Coordinates of C-alpha atoms in Angstrom, one line a residue:
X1 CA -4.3 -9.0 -28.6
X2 CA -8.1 -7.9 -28.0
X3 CA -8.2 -5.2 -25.1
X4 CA -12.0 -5.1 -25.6
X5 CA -12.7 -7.6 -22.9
X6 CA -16.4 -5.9 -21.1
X7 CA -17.6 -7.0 -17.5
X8 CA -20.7 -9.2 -19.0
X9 CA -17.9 -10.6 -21.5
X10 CA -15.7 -11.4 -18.8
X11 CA -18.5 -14.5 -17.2
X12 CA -16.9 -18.0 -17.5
X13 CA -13.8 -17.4 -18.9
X14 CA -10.5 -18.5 -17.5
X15 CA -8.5 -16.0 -16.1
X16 CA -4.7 -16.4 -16.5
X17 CA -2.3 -14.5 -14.2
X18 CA 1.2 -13.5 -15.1
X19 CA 2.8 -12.6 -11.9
X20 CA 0.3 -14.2 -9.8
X21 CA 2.0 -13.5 -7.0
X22 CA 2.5 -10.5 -6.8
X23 CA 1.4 -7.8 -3.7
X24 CA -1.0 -6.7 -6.6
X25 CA -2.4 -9.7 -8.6
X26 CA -2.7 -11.9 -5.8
X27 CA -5.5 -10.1 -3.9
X28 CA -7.1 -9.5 -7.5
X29 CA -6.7 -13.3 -7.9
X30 CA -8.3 -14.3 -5.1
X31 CA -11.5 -12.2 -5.7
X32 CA -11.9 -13.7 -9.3
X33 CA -11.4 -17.3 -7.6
X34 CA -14.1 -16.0 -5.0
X35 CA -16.3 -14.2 -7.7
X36 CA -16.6 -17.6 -9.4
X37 CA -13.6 -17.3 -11.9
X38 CA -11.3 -19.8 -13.2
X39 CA -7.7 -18.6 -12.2
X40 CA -4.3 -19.8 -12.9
X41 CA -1.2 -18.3 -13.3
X42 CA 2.7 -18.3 -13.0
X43 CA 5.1 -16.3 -11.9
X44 CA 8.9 -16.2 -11.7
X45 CA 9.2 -16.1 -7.7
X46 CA 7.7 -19.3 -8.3
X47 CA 10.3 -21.0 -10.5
X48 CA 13.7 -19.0 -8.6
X49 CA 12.5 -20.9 -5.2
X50 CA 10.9 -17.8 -3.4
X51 CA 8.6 -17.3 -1.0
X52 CA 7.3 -21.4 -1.1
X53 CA 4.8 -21.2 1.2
X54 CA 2.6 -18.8 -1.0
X55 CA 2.6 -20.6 -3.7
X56 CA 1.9 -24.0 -2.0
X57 CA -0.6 -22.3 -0.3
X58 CA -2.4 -21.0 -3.7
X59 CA -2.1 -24.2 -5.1
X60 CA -3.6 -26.2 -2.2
X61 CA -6.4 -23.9 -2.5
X62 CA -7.0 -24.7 -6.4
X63 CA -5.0 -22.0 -8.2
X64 CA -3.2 -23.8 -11.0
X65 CA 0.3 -22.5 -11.1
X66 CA 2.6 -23.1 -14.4
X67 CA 6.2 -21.9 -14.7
X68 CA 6.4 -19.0 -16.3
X69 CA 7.4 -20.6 -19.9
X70 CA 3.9 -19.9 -21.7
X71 CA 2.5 -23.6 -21.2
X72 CA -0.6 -22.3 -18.7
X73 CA -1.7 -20.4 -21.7
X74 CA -3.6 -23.1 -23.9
X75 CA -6.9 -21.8 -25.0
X76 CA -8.0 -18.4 -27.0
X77 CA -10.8 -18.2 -24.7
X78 CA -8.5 -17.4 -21.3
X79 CA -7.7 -13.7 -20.4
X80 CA -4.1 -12.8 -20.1
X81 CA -4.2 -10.5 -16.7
X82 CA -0.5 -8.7 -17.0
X83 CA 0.9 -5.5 -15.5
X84 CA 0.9 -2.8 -18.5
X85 CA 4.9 -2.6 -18.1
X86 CA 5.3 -6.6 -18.7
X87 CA 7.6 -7.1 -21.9
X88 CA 6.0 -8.7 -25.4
X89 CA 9.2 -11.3 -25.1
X90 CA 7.5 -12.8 -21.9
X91 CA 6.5 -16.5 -22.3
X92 CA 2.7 -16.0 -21.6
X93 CA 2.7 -13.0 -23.7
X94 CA 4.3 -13.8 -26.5
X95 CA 2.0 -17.3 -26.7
X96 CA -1.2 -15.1 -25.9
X97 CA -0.4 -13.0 -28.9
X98 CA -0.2 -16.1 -31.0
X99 CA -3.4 -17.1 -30.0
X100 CA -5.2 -14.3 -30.2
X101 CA -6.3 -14.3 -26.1
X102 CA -7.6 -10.7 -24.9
X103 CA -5.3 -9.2 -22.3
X104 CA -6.3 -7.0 -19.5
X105 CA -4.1 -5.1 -17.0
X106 CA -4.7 -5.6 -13.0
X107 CA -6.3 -2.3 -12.7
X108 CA -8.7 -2.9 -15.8
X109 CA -9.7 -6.2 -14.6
X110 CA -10.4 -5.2 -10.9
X111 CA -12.0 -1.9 -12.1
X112 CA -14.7 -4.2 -14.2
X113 CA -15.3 -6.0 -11.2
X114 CA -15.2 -3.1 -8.6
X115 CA -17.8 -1.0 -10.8
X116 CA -19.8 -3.4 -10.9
X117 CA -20.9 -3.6 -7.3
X118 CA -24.0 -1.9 -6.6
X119 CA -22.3 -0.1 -4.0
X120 CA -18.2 0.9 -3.6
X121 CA -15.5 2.8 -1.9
X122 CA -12.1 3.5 -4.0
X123 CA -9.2 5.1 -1.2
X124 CA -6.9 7.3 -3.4
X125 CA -3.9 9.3 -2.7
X126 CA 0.2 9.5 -2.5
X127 CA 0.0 8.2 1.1
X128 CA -2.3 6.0 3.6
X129 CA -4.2 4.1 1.1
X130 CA -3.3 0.9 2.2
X131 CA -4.0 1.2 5.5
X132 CA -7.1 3.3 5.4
X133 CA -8.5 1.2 3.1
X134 CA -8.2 -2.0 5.9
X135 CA -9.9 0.2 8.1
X136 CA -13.1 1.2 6.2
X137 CA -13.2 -2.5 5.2
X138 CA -13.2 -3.3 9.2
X139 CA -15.5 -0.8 10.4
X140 CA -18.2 -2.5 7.6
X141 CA -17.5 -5.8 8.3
X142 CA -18.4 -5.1 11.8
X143 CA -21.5 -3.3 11.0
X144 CA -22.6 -6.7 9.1
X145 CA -22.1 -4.9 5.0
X146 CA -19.6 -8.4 4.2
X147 CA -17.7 -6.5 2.1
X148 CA -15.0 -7.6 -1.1
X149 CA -11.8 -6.0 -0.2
X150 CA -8.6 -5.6 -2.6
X151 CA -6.1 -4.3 -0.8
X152 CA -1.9 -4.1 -1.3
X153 CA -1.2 -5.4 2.5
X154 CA -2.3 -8.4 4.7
X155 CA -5.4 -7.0 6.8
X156 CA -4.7 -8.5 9.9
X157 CA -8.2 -8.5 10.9
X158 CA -8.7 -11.1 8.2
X159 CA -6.1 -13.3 8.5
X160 CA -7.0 -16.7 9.2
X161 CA -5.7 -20.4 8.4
X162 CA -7.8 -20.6 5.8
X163 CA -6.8 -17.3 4.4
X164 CA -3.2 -16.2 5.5
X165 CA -2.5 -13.7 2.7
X166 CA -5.5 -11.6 3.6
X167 CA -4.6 -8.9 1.6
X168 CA -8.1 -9.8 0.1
X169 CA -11.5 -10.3 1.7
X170 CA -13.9 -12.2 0.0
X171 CA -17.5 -11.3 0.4
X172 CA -20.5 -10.3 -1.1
X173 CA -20.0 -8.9 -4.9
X174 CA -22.4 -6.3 -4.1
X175 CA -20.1 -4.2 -1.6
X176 CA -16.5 -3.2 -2.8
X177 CA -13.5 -1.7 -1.1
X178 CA -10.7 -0.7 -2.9
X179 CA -7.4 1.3 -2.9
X180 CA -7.0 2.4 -6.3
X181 CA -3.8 3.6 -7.6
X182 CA -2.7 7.0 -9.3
X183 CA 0.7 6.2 -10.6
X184 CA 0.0 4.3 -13.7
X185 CA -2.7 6.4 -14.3
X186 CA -4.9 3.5 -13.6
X187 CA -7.4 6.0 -10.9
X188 CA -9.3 7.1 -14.1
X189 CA -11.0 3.9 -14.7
X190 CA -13.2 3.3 -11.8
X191 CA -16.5 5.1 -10.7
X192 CA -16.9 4.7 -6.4
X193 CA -19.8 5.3 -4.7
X194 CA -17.7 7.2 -1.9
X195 CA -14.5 8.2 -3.4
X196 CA -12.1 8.7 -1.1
X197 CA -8.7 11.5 -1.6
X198 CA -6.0 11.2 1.2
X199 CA -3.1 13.3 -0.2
X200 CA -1.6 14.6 -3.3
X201 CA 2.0 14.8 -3.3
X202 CA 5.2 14.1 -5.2
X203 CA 5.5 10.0 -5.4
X204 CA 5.7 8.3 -9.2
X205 CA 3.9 11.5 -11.2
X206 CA 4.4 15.0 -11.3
X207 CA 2.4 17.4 -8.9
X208 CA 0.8 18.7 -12.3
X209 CA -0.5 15.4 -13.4
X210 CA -1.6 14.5 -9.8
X211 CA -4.0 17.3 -9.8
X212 CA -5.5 16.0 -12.8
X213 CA -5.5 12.5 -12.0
X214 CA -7.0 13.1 -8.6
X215 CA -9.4 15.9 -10.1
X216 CA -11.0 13.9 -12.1
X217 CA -11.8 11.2 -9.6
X218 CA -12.9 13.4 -6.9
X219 CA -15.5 14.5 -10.1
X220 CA -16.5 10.9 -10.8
X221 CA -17.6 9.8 -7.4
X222 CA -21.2 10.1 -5.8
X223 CA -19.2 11.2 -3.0
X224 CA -16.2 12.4 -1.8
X225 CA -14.4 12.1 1.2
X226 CA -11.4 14.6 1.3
X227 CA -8.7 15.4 3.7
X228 CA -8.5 19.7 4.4
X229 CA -5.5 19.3 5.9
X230 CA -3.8 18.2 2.1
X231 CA -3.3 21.7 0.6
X232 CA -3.3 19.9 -2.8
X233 CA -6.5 17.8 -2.0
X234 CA -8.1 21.0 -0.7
X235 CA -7.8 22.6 -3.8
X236 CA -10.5 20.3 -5.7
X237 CA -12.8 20.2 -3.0
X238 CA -14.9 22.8 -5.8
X239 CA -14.5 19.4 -8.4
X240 CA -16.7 17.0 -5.7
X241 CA -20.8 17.5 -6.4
X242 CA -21.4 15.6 -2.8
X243 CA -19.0 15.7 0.2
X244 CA -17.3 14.5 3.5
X245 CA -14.4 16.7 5.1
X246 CA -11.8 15.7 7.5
X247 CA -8.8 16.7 8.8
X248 CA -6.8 17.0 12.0
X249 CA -5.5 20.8 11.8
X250 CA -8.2 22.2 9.5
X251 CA -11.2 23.8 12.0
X252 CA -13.9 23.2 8.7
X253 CA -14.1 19.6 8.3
X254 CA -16.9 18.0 9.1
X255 CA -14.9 15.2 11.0
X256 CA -12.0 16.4 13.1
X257 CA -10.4 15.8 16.7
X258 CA -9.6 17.9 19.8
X259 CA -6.4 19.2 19.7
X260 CA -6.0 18.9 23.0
X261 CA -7.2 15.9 23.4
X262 CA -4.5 13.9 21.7
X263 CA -3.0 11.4 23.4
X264 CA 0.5 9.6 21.8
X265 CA 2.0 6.6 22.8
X266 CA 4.4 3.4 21.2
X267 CA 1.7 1.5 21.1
X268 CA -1.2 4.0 20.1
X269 CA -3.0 6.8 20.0
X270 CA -6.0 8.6 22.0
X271 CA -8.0 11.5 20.5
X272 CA -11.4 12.8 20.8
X273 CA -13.2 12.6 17.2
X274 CA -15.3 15.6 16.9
X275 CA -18.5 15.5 14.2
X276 CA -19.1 18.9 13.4
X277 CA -22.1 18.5 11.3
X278 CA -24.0 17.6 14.8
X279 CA -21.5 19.0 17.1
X280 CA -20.7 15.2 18.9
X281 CA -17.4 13.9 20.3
X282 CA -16.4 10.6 20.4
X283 CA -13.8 9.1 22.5
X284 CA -11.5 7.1 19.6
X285 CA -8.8 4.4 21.5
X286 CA -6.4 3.2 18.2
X287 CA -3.9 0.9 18.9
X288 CA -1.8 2.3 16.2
X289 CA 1.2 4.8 17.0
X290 CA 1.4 7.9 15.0
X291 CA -0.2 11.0 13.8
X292 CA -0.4 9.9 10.4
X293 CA -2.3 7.0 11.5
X294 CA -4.7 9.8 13.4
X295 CA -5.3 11.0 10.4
X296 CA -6.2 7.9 8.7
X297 CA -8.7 7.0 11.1
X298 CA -10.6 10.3 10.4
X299 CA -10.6 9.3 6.6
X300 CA -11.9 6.0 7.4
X301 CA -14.3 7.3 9.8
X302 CA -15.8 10.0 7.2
X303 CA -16.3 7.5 4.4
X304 CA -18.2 5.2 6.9
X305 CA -20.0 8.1 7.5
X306 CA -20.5 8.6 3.7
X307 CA -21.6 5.3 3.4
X308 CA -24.2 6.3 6.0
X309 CA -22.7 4.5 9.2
X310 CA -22.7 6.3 12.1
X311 CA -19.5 7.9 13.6
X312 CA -19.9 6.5 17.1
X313 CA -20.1 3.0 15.7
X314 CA -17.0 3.4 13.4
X315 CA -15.1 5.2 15.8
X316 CA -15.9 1.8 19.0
X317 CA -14.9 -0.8 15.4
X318 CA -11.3 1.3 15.4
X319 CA -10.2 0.0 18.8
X320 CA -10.5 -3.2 17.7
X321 CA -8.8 -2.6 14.4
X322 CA -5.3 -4.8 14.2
X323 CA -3.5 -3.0 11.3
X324 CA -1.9 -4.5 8.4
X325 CA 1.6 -6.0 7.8
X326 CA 4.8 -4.2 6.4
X327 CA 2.6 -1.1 8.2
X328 CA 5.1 0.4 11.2
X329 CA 4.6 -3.3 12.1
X330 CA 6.6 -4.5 15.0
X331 CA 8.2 -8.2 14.2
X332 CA 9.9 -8.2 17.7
X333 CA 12.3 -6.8 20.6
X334 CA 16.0 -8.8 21.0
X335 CA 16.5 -9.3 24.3
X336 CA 18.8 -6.5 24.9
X337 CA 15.8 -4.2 24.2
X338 CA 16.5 -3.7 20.3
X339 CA 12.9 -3.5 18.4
X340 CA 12.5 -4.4 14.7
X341 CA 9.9 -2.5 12.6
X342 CA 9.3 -4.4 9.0
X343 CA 7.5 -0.8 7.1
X344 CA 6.0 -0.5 3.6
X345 CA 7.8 3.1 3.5
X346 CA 9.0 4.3 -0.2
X347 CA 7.8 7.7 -1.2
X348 CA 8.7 10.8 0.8
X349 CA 5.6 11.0 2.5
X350 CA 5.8 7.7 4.0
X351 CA 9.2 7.8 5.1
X352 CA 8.8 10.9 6.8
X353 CA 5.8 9.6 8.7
X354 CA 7.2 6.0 9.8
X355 CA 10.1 8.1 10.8
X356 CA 8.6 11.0 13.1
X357 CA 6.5 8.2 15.1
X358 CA 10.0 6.8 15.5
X359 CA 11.4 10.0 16.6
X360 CA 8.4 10.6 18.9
X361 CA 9.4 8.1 21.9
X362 CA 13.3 7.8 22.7
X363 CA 16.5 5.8 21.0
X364 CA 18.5 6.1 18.5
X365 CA 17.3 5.1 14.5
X366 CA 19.0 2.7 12.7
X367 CA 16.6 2.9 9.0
X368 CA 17.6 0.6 6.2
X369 CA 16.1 1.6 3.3
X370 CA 15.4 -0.4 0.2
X371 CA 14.7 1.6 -3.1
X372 CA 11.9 0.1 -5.4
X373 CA 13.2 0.3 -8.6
X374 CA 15.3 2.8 -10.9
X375 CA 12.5 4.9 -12.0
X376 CA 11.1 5.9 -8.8
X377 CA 14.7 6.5 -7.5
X378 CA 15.6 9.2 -10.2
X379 CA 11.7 10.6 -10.0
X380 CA 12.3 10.9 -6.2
X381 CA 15.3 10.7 -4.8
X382 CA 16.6 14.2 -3.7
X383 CA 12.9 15.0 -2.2
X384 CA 13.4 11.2 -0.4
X385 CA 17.4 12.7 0.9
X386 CA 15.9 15.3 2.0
X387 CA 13.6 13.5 4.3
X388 CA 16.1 11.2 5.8
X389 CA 18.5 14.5 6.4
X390 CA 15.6 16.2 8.2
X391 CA 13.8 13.6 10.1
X392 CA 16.7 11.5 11.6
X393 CA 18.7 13.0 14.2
X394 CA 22.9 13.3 14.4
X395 CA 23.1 9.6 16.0
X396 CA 20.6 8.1 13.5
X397 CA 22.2 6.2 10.6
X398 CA 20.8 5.3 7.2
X399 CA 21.8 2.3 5.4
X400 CA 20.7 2.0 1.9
X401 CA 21.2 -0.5 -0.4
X402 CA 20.9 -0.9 -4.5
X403 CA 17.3 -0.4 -5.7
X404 CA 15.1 -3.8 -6.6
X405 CA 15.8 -5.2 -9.6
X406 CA 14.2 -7.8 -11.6
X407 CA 15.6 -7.8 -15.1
X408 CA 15.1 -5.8 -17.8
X409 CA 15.9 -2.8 -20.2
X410 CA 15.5 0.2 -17.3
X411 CA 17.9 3.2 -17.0
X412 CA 20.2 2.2 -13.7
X413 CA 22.1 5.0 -14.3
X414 CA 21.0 7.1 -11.0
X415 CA 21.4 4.6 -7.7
X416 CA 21.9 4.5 -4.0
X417 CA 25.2 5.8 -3.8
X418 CA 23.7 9.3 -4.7
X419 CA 21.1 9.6 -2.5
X420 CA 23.4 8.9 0.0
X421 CA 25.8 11.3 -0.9
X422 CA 22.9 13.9 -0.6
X423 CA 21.9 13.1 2.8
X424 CA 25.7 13.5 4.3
X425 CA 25.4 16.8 2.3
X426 CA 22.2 17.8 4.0
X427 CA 24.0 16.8 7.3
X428 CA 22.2 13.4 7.8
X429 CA 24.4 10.4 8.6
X430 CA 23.9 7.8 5.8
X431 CA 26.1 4.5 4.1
X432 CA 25.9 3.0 1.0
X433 CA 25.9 -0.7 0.9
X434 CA 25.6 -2.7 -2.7
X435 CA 24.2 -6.2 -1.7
X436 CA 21.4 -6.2 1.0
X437 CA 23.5 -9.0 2.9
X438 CA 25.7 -6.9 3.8
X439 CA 23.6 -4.2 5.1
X440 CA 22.2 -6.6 7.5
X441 CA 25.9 -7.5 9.0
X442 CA 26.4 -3.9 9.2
X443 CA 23.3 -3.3 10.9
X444 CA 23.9 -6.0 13.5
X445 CA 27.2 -4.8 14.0
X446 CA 26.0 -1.5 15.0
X447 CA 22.9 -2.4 17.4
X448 CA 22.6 -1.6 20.7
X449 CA 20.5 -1.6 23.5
X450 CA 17.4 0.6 22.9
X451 CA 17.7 1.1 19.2
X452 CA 15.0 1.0 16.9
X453 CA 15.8 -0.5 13.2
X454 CA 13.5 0.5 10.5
X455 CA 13.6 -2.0 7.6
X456 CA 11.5 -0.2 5.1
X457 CA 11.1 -0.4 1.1
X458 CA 8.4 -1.6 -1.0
X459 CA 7.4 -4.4 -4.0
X460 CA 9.4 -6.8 -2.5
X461 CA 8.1 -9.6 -0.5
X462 CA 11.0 -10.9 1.0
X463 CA 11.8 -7.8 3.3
X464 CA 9.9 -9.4 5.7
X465 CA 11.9 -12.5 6.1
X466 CA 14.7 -9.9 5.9
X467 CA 13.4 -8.0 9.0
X468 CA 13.6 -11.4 10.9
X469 CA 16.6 -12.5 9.6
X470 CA 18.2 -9.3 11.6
X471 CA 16.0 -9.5 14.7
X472 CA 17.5 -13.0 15.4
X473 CA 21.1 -11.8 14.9
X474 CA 20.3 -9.3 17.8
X475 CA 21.7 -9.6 21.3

């Protein structure tokens, strides 16, 4: 198949989506719909039963959806969109090979579109991306910019009936938001306006690559927007030929906070936001708990500010921002006082955040943890033992369960069993539990009054509906 597929190239031809969807392709499909696109697609949630409302949803809102058997692909004119890692034996592969249809990958498709905005953010980094990236699209959409967002989360600022998987915004083609992702390597294709680094650490790529990957992106943007508290992001602040600093600890960036003037609860956080370049302070009310989440206002705040929207008004737009789903998001609260948190949680950075705002109000943890795959596990897992040893205290309890898996040739040779193993080594207090279904009989077994169980894990839509299932069970 053709890869040479251009932007200009790309105008009136069908778009077919294997995997539509997916956390990934079906934000991407909604902004082709919305960018005047004809989509369809298939995917094999679809055709084992899960998640029916999605996909009745899509299709009531003219997606054609085929199952995933290679009839949707008819014509040599459509564009086979399909993750890089999706096997030639795949039905709408192997029939868009016969035909001699172009293919392009998620990220090479949205990238075409994205750099062809006249005017766009990409939010990089290990950690935050998700969640910074909703609120740079909220502080623009309340200056008046109508931004196109592609995010990996429901925005819940966007949600509506008429779009309940806003994980996309739809709005002009001339203003762009994206997070763009490092660990296929995928970062390298776009060119932001504001390019925006959060972090560099240790998630699907070595520390070495990172620095490359992320290098060259803070190189390609008009301007970057980089956190001085990330050692590692620090470091290529000399790569960046225009530039926005934050950072909660680091006394040199351009847009900090008082230390003194932080102010933590469950429910949010108070700080004031300090722009050094003209020496004002603004008074910033999130109603999002956690440090972390601190510091991801300050990101979003610079790149406004890049984007050449003042601080005070992005700052007043935060306290109306309403976070996005599977982010520390609180489904519910038993009736004995047990509270569920549905998290996106899967790297060590993540986990450790979600789990210090736990730790910062009282009760004991109960955090179930679902591994995203294989690969990731054996890239990762000792660092992710580690965290679960060191953040949880003696009466907080792990529960992990087998790593997603979706068919396939991948090496399943490391699993759960041994990260568990290292965190009782480490001194942490952790069980291994094969099938999901039985961790969440476990876990209601062991709840009590006060607790807080974490359902975390990521690529995996129905960890929500997991999250509730528990939450019901709960006295």
């Amino acid at each position: 198949m053709d890869n040479g597929v251009t932007t200009g190239s790309l105008t009136g031809r069908p778009l077919f989506f294997c995997g539509i969807g997916g956390s990934g392709m079906l934000p991407l499909a909604q902004i082709a719909d919305g960018l005047g696109h004809r989509v369809a697609g298939s995917d094999r949630s679809r055709d084992q039963g899960r998640s029916p409302e999605k996909f009745a949803w899509m299709e009531a809102n003219g997606f054609a959806l085929f199952p995933q058997d290679g009839s949707g692909v008819t014509s040599a004119e459509q564009i086979l969109v399909a993750s890089a890692a999706i096997e030639d034996t795949v039905p709408e592969v192997a029939r868009a090979r016969e035909l001699g249809c172009a293919r392009l990958s998620r990220a090479e498709l949205l990238s075409q579109l994205f750099n062809a905005a006249d005017f766009s953010i990409a939010v990089g980094g290990t950690s935050g991306k998700s969640t910074v990236t909703g609120m740079i699209a909220w502080i623009l959409a309340e200056a008046g910019h109508d931004p196109t967002v592609m995010n990996g989360a429901v925005m819940k600022n966007f949600v509506s009936p008429a779009n309940p998987f806003a994980s996309a915004r739809i709005g002009s083609a001339g203003v762009f938001v994206s997070e763009v992702d490092e660990s296929d390597g995928s970062i390298a294709l776009y060119r932001p306006t504001v390019g925006v680094l959060l972090n560099v650490s240790l998630d699907h790529k070595s520390i070495e690559e990172l620095r490359v990957l992320f290098g060259n992106f803070v190189g390609k943007s008009g301007t970057a927007v980089i956190n001085l508290d990330s050692q590692e992001a620090g470091y290529l602040l000399p790569r960046a030929d225009a530039k926005v600093t934050f950072g909660l600890r680091a006394k040199s960036a351009d847009i900090s906070v008082e230390a003194d003037s932080i102010d933590m609860s469950e429910l949010g956080i108070r700080a004031a936001v300090v722009d050094n370049r003209r020496r004002e302070v603004f008074p910033l009310i999130l109603p999002m708990p956690g440090l972390h989440n601190l510091s991801n206002a300050l990101a979003a705040i610079a790149a406004a500010s890049a984007a050449g929207i003042t601080v005070g008004h992005a700052v007043y737009a935060l306290r109306s921002f309403a976070g996005l789903a599977r982010r520390f998001d609180v489904i519910g609260t038993s009736p004995g006082g047990i509270s569920l948190i549905d998290d996106f949680g899967h790297n060590p950075e993540k986990c450790a955040a979600t789990l210090r705002t736990l730790k910062a109000t009282p009760g004991r943890v109960i955090a179930f943890f679902q591994p995203h795959g294989y690969g990731p596990l054996r890239q990762m897992g000792e660092e992710l033992a580690r965290t679960f040893a060191r953040e949880l205290g003696l009466d907080d309890i792990t529960i992990m369960c087998d790593p997603v898996y979706f068919g396939g040739t991948v090496d399943r040779s490391v699993g759960s069993e041994r990260i568990v193993a290292l965190i009782n080594a480490a001194g942490g207090h952790a069980e291994h539990i094969s099938l999901r279904a039985d961790c969440a009989d476990r876990i209601a077994a062991l709840a009590r009054a006060g607790d807080r169980i974490a359902v975390m894990g990521a690529r995996d839509d129905t960890l929500t509906e997991f999250a509730q299932s528990i939450l019901a069970r709960l006295p």
